[in-house]
Amino acid sequence: MKIIQLIILLIFSNISLAGTDISSTVERIQIKGDGKLWLKMTDARFDQYCKPGWNGFNLYIPESDKSFPYYYGLVTSALAKGQKLFIANISIGNGSSACDITQTGFGVVLQKAQP
């Protein structure tokens, strides 16, 4: 019986932590007057979880985040080099507003460019 309970616990704990992960290139960026670094990715699946606003921007990184300079460098480098960014657990967004990607719990990962 304890083995069955353990298996059920493992199954439900993994399901509850599961989220949608998307890897995409950066289409455009902008720093608006609100101090946020706004992004638009090439993969339209982001629009499902994060509501697009002006010029399609729907992801942002707030200037108040302690890692803002790191994210800024990472994102601008990815844009300049055409590299993909991997954003995990983007499904925390419900499509009603833009998404602060620092709140996904995993941040952003720069992926190696494919030859």
PDB file of N, CA, C and O in Angstrom, residues 41-74:
ATOM      1  N   MET A  41       8.986  37.510 -29.185  1.00  0.00           N
ATOM      2  CA  MET A  41       9.657  36.306 -29.677  1.00  0.00           C
ATOM      3  C   MET A  41       9.012  35.871 -30.988  1.00  0.00           C
ATOM      4  O   MET A  41       7.866  36.221 -31.282  1.00  0.00           O
ATOM      5  N   THR A  42       9.723  35.081 -31.773  1.00  0.00           N
ATOM      6  CA  THR A  42       9.201  34.648 -33.069  1.00  0.00           C
ATOM      7  C   THR A  42       8.148  33.559 -32.947  1.00  0.00           C
ATOM      8  O   THR A  42       7.349  33.378 -33.856  1.00  0.00           O
ATOM      9  N   ASP A  43       8.121  32.825 -31.856  1.00  0.00           N
ATOM     10  CA  ASP A  43       7.161  31.741 -31.677  1.00  0.00           C
ATOM     11  C   ASP A  43       5.830  32.314 -31.183  1.00  0.00           C
ATOM     12  O   ASP A  43       5.745  32.888 -30.096  1.00  0.00           O
ATOM     13  N   ALA A  44       4.774  32.122 -31.969  1.00  0.00           N
ATOM     14  CA  ALA A  44       3.458  32.679 -31.651  1.00  0.00           C
ATOM     15  C   ALA A  44       2.821  32.028 -30.421  1.00  0.00           C
ATOM     16  O   ALA A  44       1.841  32.548 -29.888  1.00  0.00           O
ATOM     17  N   ARG A  45       3.361  30.904 -29.945  1.00  0.00           N
ATOM     18  CA  ARG A  45       2.790  30.259 -28.752  1.00  0.00           C
ATOM     19  C   ARG A  45       2.889  31.147 -27.518  1.00  0.00           C
ATOM     20  O   ARG A  45       2.110  31.006 -26.582  1.00  0.00           O
ATOM     21  N   PHE A  46       3.820  32.102 -27.514  1.00  0.00           N
ATOM     22  CA  PHE A  46       3.920  33.017 -26.377  1.00  0.00           C
ATOM     23  C   PHE A  46       2.634  33.831 -26.215  1.00  0.00           C
ATOM     24  O   PHE A  46       2.242  34.159 -25.119  1.00  0.00           O
ATOM     25  N   ASP A  47       1.982  34.164 -27.344  1.00  0.00           N
ATOM     26  CA  ASP A  47       0.750  34.953 -27.300  1.00  0.00           C
ATOM     27  C   ASP A  47      -0.371  34.235 -26.548  1.00  0.00           C
ATOM     28  O   ASP A  47      -1.269  34.862 -26.015  1.00  0.00           O
ATOM     29  N   GLN A  48      -0.319  32.917 -26.522  1.00  0.00           N
ATOM     30  CA  GLN A  48      -1.334  32.123 -25.830  1.00  0.00           C
ATOM     31  C   GLN A  48      -1.275  32.349 -24.317  1.00  0.00           C
ATOM     32  O   GLN A  48      -2.298  32.352 -23.644  1.00  0.00           O
ATOM     33  N   TYR A  49      -0.084  32.558 -23.783  1.00  0.00           N
ATOM     34  CA  TYR A  49       0.101  32.683 -22.343  1.00  0.00           C
ATOM     35  C   TYR A  49       0.309  34.130 -21.884  1.00  0.00           C
ATOM     36  O   TYR A  49       0.055  34.448 -20.734  1.00  0.00           O
ATOM     37  N   CYS A  50       0.784  34.979 -22.791  1.00  0.00           N
ATOM     38  CA  CYS A  50       1.124  36.354 -22.440  1.00  0.00           C
ATOM     39  C   CYS A  50       0.474  37.289 -23.455  1.00  0.00           C
ATOM     40  O   CYS A  50       0.803  37.252 -24.640  1.00  0.00           O
ATOM     41  N   LYS A  51      -0.422  38.133 -22.985  1.00  0.00           N
ATOM     42  CA  LYS A  51      -1.211  38.998 -23.868  1.00  0.00           C
ATOM     43  C   LYS A  51      -0.318  40.011 -24.585  1.00  0.00           C
ATOM     44  O   LYS A  51       0.396  40.782 -23.954  1.00  0.00           O
ATOM     45  N   PRO A  52      -0.355  40.005 -25.923  1.00  0.00           N
ATOM     46  CA  PRO A  52       0.420  40.993 -26.678  1.00  0.00           C
ATOM     47  C   PRO A  52      -0.187  42.387 -26.547  1.00  0.00           C
ATOM     48  O   PRO A  52      -1.398  42.541 -26.509  1.00  0.00           O
ATOM     49  N   GLY A  53       0.694  43.370 -26.480  1.00  0.00           N
ATOM     50  CA  GLY A  53       0.268  44.761 -26.422  1.00  0.00           C
ATOM     51  C   GLY A  53       0.793  45.503 -27.631  1.00  0.00           C
ATOM     52  O   GLY A  53       0.831  44.973 -28.736  1.00  0.00           O
ATOM     53  N   TRP A  54       1.238  46.736 -27.420  1.00  0.00           N
ATOM     54  CA  TRP A  54       1.742  47.566 -28.496  1.00  0.00           C
ATOM     55  C   TRP A  54       2.861  46.853 -29.257  1.00  0.00           C
ATOM     56  O   TRP A  54       3.783  46.314 -28.676  1.00  0.00           O
ATOM     57  N   ASN A  55       2.767  46.838 -30.567  1.00  0.00           N
ATOM     58  CA  ASN A  55       3.753  46.247 -31.474  1.00  0.00           C
ATOM     59  C   ASN A  55       3.999  44.770 -31.178  1.00  0.00           C
ATOM     60  O   ASN A  55       5.038  44.234 -31.509  1.00  0.00           O
ATOM     61  N   GLY A  56       3.057  44.117 -30.522  1.00  0.00           N
ATOM     62  CA  GLY A  56       3.159  42.682 -30.261  1.00  0.00           C
ATOM     63  C   GLY A  56       4.019  42.294 -29.068  1.00  0.00           C
ATOM     64  O   GLY A  56       4.170  41.117 -28.782  1.00  0.00           O
ATOM     65  N   PHE A  57       4.585  43.270 -28.364  1.00  0.00           N
ATOM     66  CA  PHE A  57       5.404  42.944 -27.196  1.00  0.00           C
ATOM     67  C   PHE A  57       4.522  42.310 -26.122  1.00  0.00           C
ATOM     68  O   PHE A  57       3.467  42.837 -25.792  1.00  0.00           O
ATOM     69  N   ASN A  58       4.968  41.175 -25.598  1.00  0.00           N
ATOM     70  CA  ASN A  58       4.166  40.521 -24.575  1.00  0.00           C
ATOM     71  C   ASN A  58       4.992  39.918 -23.435  1.00  0.00           C
ATOM     72  O   ASN A  58       4.446  39.355 -22.502  1.00  0.00           O
ATOM     73  N   LEU A  59       6.296  40.031 -23.503  1.00  0.00           N
ATOM     74  CA  LEU A  59       7.181  39.556 -22.442  1.00  0.00           C
ATOM     75  C   LEU A  59       8.020  40.726 -21.965  1.00  0.00           C
ATOM     76  O   LEU A  59       8.393  41.588 -22.757  1.00  0.00           O
ATOM     77  N   TYR A  60       8.325  40.750 -20.692  1.00  0.00           N
ATOM     78  CA  TYR A  60       9.164  41.833 -20.199  1.00  0.00           C
ATOM     79  C   TYR A  60      10.028  41.380 -19.040  1.00  0.00           C
ATOM     80  O   TYR A  60       9.765  40.373 -18.389  1.00  0.00           O
ATOM     81  N   ILE A  61      11.064  42.176 -18.803  1.00  0.00           N
ATOM     82  CA  ILE A  61      11.950  42.007 -17.658  1.00  0.00           C
ATOM     83  C   ILE A  61      11.971  43.363 -16.961  1.00  0.00           C
ATOM     84  O   ILE A  61      12.355  44.359 -17.562  1.00  0.00           O
ATOM     85  N   PRO A  62      11.544  43.411 -15.697  1.00  0.00           N
ATOM     86  CA  PRO A  62      11.505  44.698 -15.004  1.00  0.00           C
ATOM     87  C   PRO A  62      12.905  45.183 -14.635  1.00  0.00           C
ATOM     88  O   PRO A  62      13.774  44.386 -14.273  1.00  0.00           O
ATOM     89  N   GLU A  63      13.097  46.490 -14.754  1.00  0.00           N
ATOM     90  CA  GLU A  63      14.389  47.089 -14.416  1.00  0.00           C
ATOM     91  C   GLU A  63      14.729  46.877 -12.945  1.00  0.00           C
ATOM     92  O   GLU A  63      15.896  46.847 -12.564  1.00  0.00           O
ATOM     93  N   SER A  64      13.723  46.678 -12.127  1.00  0.00           N
ATOM     94  CA  SER A  64      13.942  46.489 -10.693  1.00  0.00           C
ATOM     95  C   SER A  64      14.519  45.121 -10.336  1.00  0.00           C
ATOM     96  O   SER A  64      14.982  44.929  -9.213  1.00  0.00           O
ATOM     97  N   ASP A  65      14.505  44.193 -11.277  1.00  0.00           N
ATOM     98  CA  ASP A  65      15.060  42.868 -11.000  1.00  0.00           C
ATOM     99  C   ASP A  65      16.572  42.973 -10.812  1.00  0.00           C
ATOM    100  O   ASP A  65      17.250  43.636 -11.596  1.00  0.00           O
ATOM    101  N   LYS A  66      17.087  42.322  -9.790  1.00  0.00           N
ATOM    102  CA  LYS A  66      18.517  42.428  -9.489  1.00  0.00           C
ATOM    103  C   LYS A  66      19.401  41.894 -10.612  1.00  0.00           C
ATOM    104  O   LYS A  66      20.558  42.280 -10.727  1.00  0.00           O
ATOM    105  N   SER A  67      18.855  41.032 -11.461  1.00  0.00           N
ATOM    106  CA  SER A  67      19.630  40.467 -12.565  1.00  0.00           C
ATOM    107  C   SER A  67      19.362  41.178 -13.891  1.00  0.00           C
ATOM    108  O   SER A  67      19.722  40.668 -14.948  1.00  0.00           O
ATOM    109  N   PHE A  68      18.735  42.357 -13.837  1.00  0.00           N
ATOM    110  CA  PHE A  68      18.394  43.080 -15.066  1.00  0.00           C
ATOM    111  C   PHE A  68      19.588  43.279 -15.997  1.00  0.00           C
ATOM    112  O   PHE A  68      19.459  43.017 -17.198  1.00  0.00           O
ATOM    113  N   PRO A  69      20.761  43.703 -15.522  1.00  0.00           N
ATOM    114  CA  PRO A  69      21.892  43.875 -16.448  1.00  0.00           C
ATOM    115  C   PRO A  69      22.285  42.570 -17.146  1.00  0.00           C
ATOM    116  O   PRO A  69      22.607  42.561 -18.335  1.00  0.00           O
ATOM    117  N   TYR A  70      22.201  41.463 -16.428  1.00  0.00           N
ATOM    118  CA  TYR A  70      22.503  40.154 -17.014  1.00  0.00           C
ATOM    119  C   TYR A  70      21.485  39.821 -18.100  1.00  0.00           C
ATOM    120  O   TYR A  70      21.849  39.432 -19.211  1.00  0.00           O
ATOM    121  N   TYR A  71      20.196  39.966 -17.777  1.00  0.00           N
ATOM    122  CA  TYR A  71      19.151  39.678 -18.751  1.00  0.00           C
ATOM    123  C   TYR A  71      19.275  40.586 -19.972  1.00  0.00           C
ATOM    124  O   TYR A  71      19.108  40.146 -21.107  1.00  0.00           O
ATOM    125  N   TYR A  72      19.557  41.851 -19.746  1.00  0.00           N
ATOM    126  CA  TYR A  72      19.705  42.800 -20.848  1.00  0.00           C
ATOM    127  C   TYR A  72      20.808  42.335 -21.806  1.00  0.00           C
ATOM    128  O   TYR A  72      20.611  42.299 -23.020  1.00  0.00           O
ATOM    129  N   GLY A  73      21.948  41.977 -21.256  1.00  0.00           N
ATOM    130  CA  GLY A  73      23.055  41.495 -22.087  1.00  0.00           C
ATOM    131  C   GLY A  73      22.715  40.209 -22.810  1.00  0.00           C
ATOM    132  O   GLY A  73      23.039  40.025 -23.985  1.00  0.00           O
ATOM    133  N   LEU A  74      22.057  39.315 -22.120  1.00  0.00           N
ATOM    134  CA  LEU A  74      21.682  38.026 -22.700  1.00  0.00           C
ATOM    135  C   LEU A  74      20.716  38.201 -23.866  1.00  0.00           C
ATOM    136  O   LEU A  74      20.911  37.644 -24.948  1.00  0.00           O
TER     137      LEU A  74
END
